PDB file of C-alpha atoms in Angstrom:
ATOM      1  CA  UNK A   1       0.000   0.000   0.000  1.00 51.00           C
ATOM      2  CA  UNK A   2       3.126   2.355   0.859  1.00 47.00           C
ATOM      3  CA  UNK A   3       3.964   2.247  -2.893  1.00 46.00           C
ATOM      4  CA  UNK A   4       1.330   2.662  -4.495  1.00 40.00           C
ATOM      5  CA  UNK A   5       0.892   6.085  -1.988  1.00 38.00           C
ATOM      6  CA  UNK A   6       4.450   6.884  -3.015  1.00 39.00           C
ATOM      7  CA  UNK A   7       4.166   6.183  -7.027  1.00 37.00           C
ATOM      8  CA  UNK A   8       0.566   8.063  -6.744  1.00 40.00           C
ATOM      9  CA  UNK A   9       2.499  10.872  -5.090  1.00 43.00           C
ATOM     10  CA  UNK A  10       5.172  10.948  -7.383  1.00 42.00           C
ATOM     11  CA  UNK A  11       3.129  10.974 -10.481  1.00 37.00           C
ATOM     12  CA  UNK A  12       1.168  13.784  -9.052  1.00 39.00           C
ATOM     13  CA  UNK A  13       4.067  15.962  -8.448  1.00 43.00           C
ATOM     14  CA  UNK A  14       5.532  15.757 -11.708  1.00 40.00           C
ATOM     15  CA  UNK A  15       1.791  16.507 -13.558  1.00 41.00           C
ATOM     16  CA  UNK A  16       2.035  19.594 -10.914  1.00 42.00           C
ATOM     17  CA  UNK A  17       5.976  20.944 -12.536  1.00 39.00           C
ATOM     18  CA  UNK A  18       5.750  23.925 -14.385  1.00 38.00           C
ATOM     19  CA  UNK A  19       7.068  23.693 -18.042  1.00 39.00           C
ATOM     20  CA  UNK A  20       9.410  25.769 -18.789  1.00 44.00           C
ATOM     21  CA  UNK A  21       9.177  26.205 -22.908  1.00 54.00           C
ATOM     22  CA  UNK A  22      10.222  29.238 -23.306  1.00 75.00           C
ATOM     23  CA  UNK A  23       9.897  31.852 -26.658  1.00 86.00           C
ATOM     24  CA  UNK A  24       9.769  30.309 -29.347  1.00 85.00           C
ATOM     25  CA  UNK A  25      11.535  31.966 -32.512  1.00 84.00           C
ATOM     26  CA  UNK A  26       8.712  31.038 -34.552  1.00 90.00           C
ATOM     27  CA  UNK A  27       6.405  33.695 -33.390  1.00 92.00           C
ATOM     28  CA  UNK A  28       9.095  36.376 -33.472  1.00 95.00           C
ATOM     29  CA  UNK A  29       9.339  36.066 -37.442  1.00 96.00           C
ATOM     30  CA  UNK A  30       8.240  38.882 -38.629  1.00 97.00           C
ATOM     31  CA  UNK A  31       8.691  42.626 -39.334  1.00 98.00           C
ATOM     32  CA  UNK A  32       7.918  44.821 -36.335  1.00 98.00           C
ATOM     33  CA  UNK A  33       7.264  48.620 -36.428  1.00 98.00           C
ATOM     34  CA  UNK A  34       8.044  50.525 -33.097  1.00 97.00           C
ATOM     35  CA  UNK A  35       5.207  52.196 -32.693  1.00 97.00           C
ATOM     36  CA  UNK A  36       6.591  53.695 -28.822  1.00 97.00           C
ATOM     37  CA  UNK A  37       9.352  53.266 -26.313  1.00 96.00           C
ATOM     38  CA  UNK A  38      10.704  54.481 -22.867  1.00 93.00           C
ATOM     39  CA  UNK A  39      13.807  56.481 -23.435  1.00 84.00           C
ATOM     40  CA  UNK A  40      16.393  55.772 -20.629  1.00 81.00           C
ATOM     41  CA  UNK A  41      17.340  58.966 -18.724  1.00 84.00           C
ATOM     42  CA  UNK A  42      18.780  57.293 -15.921  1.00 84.00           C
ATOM     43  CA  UNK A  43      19.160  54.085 -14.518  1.00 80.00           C
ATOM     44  CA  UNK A  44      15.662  53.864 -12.876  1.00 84.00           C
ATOM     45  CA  UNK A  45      13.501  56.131 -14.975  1.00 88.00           C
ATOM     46  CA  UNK A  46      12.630  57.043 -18.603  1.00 89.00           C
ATOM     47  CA  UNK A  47      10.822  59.157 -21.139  1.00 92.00           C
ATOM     48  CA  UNK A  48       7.760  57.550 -23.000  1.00 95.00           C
ATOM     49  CA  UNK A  49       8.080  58.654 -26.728  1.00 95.00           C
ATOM     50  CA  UNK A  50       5.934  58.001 -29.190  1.00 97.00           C
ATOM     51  CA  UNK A  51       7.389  57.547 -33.181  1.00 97.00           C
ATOM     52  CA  UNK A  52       5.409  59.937 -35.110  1.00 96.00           C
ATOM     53  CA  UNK A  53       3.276  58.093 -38.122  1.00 95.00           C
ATOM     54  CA  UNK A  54       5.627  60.052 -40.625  1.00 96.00           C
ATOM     55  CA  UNK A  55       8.578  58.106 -39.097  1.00 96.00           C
ATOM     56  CA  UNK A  56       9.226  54.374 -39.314  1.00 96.00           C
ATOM     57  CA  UNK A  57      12.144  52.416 -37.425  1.00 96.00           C
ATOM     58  CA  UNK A  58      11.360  48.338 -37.966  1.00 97.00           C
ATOM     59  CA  UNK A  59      13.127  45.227 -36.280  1.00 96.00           C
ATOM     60  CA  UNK A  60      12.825  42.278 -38.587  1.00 97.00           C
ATOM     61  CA  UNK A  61      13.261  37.881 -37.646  1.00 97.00           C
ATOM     62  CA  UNK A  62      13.947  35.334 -40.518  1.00 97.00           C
ATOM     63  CA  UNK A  63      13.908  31.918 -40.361  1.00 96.00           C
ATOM     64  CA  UNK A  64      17.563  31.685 -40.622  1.00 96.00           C
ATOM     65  CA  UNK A  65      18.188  33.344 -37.156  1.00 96.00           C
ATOM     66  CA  UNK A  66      18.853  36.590 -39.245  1.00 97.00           C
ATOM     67  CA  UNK A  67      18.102  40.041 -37.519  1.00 96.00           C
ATOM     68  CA  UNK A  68      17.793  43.379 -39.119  1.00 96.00           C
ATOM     69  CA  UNK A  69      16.909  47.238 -37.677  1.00 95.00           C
ATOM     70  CA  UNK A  70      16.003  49.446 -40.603  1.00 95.00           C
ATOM     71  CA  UNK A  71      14.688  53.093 -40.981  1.00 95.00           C
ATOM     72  CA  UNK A  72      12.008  54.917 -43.071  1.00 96.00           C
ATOM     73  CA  UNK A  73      12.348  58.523 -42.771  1.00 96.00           C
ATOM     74  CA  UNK A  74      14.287  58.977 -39.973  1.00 94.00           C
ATOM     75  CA  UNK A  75      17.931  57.946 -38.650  1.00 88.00           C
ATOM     76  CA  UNK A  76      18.862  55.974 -35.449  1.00 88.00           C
ATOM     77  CA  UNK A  77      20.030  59.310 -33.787  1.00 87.00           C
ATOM     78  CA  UNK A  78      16.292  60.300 -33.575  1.00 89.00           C
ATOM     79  CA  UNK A  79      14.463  57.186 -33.255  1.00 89.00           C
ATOM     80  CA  UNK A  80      16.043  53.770 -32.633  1.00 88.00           C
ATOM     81  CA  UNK A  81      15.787  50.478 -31.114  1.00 90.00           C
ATOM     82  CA  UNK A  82      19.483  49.456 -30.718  1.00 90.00           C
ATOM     83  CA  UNK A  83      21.125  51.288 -33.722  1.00 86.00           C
ATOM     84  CA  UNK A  84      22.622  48.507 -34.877  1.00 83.00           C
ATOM     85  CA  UNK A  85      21.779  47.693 -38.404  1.00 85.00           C
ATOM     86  CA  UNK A  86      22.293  44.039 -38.970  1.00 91.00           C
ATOM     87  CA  UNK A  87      23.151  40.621 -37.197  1.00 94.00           C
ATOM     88  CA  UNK A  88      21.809  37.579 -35.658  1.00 96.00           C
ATOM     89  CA  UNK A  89      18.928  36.539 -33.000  1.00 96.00           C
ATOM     90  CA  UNK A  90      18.293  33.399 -30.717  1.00 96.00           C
ATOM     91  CA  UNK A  91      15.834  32.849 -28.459  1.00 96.00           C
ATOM     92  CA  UNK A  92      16.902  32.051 -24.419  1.00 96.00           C
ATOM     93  CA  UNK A  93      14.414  30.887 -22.163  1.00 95.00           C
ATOM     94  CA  UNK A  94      11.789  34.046 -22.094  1.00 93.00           C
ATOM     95  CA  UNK A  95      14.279  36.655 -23.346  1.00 96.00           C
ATOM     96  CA  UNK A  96      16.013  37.137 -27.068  1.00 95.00           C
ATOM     97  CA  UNK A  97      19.777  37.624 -27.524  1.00 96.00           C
ATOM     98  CA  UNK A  98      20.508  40.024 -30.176  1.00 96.00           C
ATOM     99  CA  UNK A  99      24.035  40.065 -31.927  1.00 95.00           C
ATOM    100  CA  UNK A 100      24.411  43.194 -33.930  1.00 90.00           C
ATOM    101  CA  UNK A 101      27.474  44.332 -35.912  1.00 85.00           C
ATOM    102  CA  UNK A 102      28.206  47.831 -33.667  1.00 84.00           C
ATOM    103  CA  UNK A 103      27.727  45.727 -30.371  1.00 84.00           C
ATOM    104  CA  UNK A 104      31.093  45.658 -28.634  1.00 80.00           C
ATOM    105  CA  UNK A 105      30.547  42.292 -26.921  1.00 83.00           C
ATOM    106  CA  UNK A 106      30.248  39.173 -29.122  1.00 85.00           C
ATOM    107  CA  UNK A 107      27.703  37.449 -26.443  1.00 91.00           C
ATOM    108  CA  UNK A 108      25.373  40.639 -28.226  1.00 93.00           C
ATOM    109  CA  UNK A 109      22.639  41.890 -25.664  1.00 93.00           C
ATOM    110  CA  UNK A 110      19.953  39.902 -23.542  1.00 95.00           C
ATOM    111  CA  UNK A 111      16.739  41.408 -23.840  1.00 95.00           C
ATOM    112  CA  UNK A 112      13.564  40.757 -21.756  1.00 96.00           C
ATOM    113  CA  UNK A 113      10.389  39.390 -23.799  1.00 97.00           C
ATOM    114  CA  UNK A 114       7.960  41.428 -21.872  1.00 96.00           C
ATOM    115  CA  UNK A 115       5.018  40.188 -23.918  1.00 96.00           C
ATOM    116  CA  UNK A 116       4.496  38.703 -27.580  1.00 97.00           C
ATOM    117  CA  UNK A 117       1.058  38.365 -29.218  1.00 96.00           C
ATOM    118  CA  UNK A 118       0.153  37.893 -33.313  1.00 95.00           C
ATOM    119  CA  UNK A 119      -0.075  41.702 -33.561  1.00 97.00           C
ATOM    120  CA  UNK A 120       2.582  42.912 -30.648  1.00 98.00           C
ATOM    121  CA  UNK A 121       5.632  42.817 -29.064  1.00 98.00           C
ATOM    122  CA  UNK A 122       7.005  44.848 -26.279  1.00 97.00           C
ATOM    123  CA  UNK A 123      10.735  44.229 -25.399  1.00 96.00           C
ATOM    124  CA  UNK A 124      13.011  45.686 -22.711  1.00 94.00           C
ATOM    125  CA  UNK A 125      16.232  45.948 -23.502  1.00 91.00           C
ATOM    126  CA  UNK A 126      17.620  48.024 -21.011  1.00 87.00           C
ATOM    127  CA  UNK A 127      15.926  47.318 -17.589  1.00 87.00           C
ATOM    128  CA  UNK A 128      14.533  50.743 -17.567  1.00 85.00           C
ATOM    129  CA  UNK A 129      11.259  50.885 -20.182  1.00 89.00           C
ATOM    130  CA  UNK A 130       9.984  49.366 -22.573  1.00 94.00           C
ATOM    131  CA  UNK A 131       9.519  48.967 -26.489  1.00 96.00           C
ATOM    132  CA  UNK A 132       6.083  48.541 -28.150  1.00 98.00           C
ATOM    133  CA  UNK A 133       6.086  46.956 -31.560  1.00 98.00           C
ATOM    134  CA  UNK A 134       3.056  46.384 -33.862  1.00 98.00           C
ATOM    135  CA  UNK A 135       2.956  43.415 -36.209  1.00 97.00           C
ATOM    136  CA  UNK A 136       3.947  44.829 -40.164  1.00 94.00           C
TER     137      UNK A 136
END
């Protein structure tokens, strides 16, 4: 009787365990507009600014792990998610790594997956704000 309690036990704790799946780079594939962000002014707060409709700065995910930051009417000095231009993506637990050619480090930059939906994606990539992207 013992164990049967114990392997009843046991199977119930493992049906409880969370699974931990992660992102998955499928749903990232895409081209995302930012539509508004939270520009660090410090290391605890930020600015909320909004990319006027005239502007476009876009984040784009291939299938081949490629990632690209492009403009449309505007330059990175004025409106930008990294800056970066080109490089590479993978997906880590929850958050995406981005490698981008003007990154200094060749690990490239952790960035929290705050949410991810068909038609959004908010990101923070520097602990202070965050990025809102709409679906292209």
């Amino acid at each position: 009787m013992k164990q049967v309690l114990l392997l009843f036990i046991t199977l119930l704790a493992l049906s409880c365990t969370k699974s931990d799946s992660g992102l998955s780079p499928n749903r990232l594939l895409s081209t995302w507009q930012l539509i508004s962000y939270c520009k660090p002014t410090s290391s605890s707060t930020c600015t909320l600014v909004t990319v006027p409709s005239n502007k476009g700065v876009f984040i784009s995910f291939d299938q081949t792990g490629q990632f690209n930051e492009s403009y449309q009417n505007t330059k990175p000095v004025e409106h930008c998610f990294l800056g970066c231009g080109g490089g590479n993506f993978t997906t880590e637990g929850d958050s995406l790594r981005i490698r981008a050619v003007c990154m200094s480090s060749l690990s490239g930059r952790l960035i929290k997956v705050v949410s991810l939906t068909n038609s959004q994606l908010i990101l923070n990539p520097f602990g202070t704000g965050e990025y809102v992207f709409n679906r292209r």
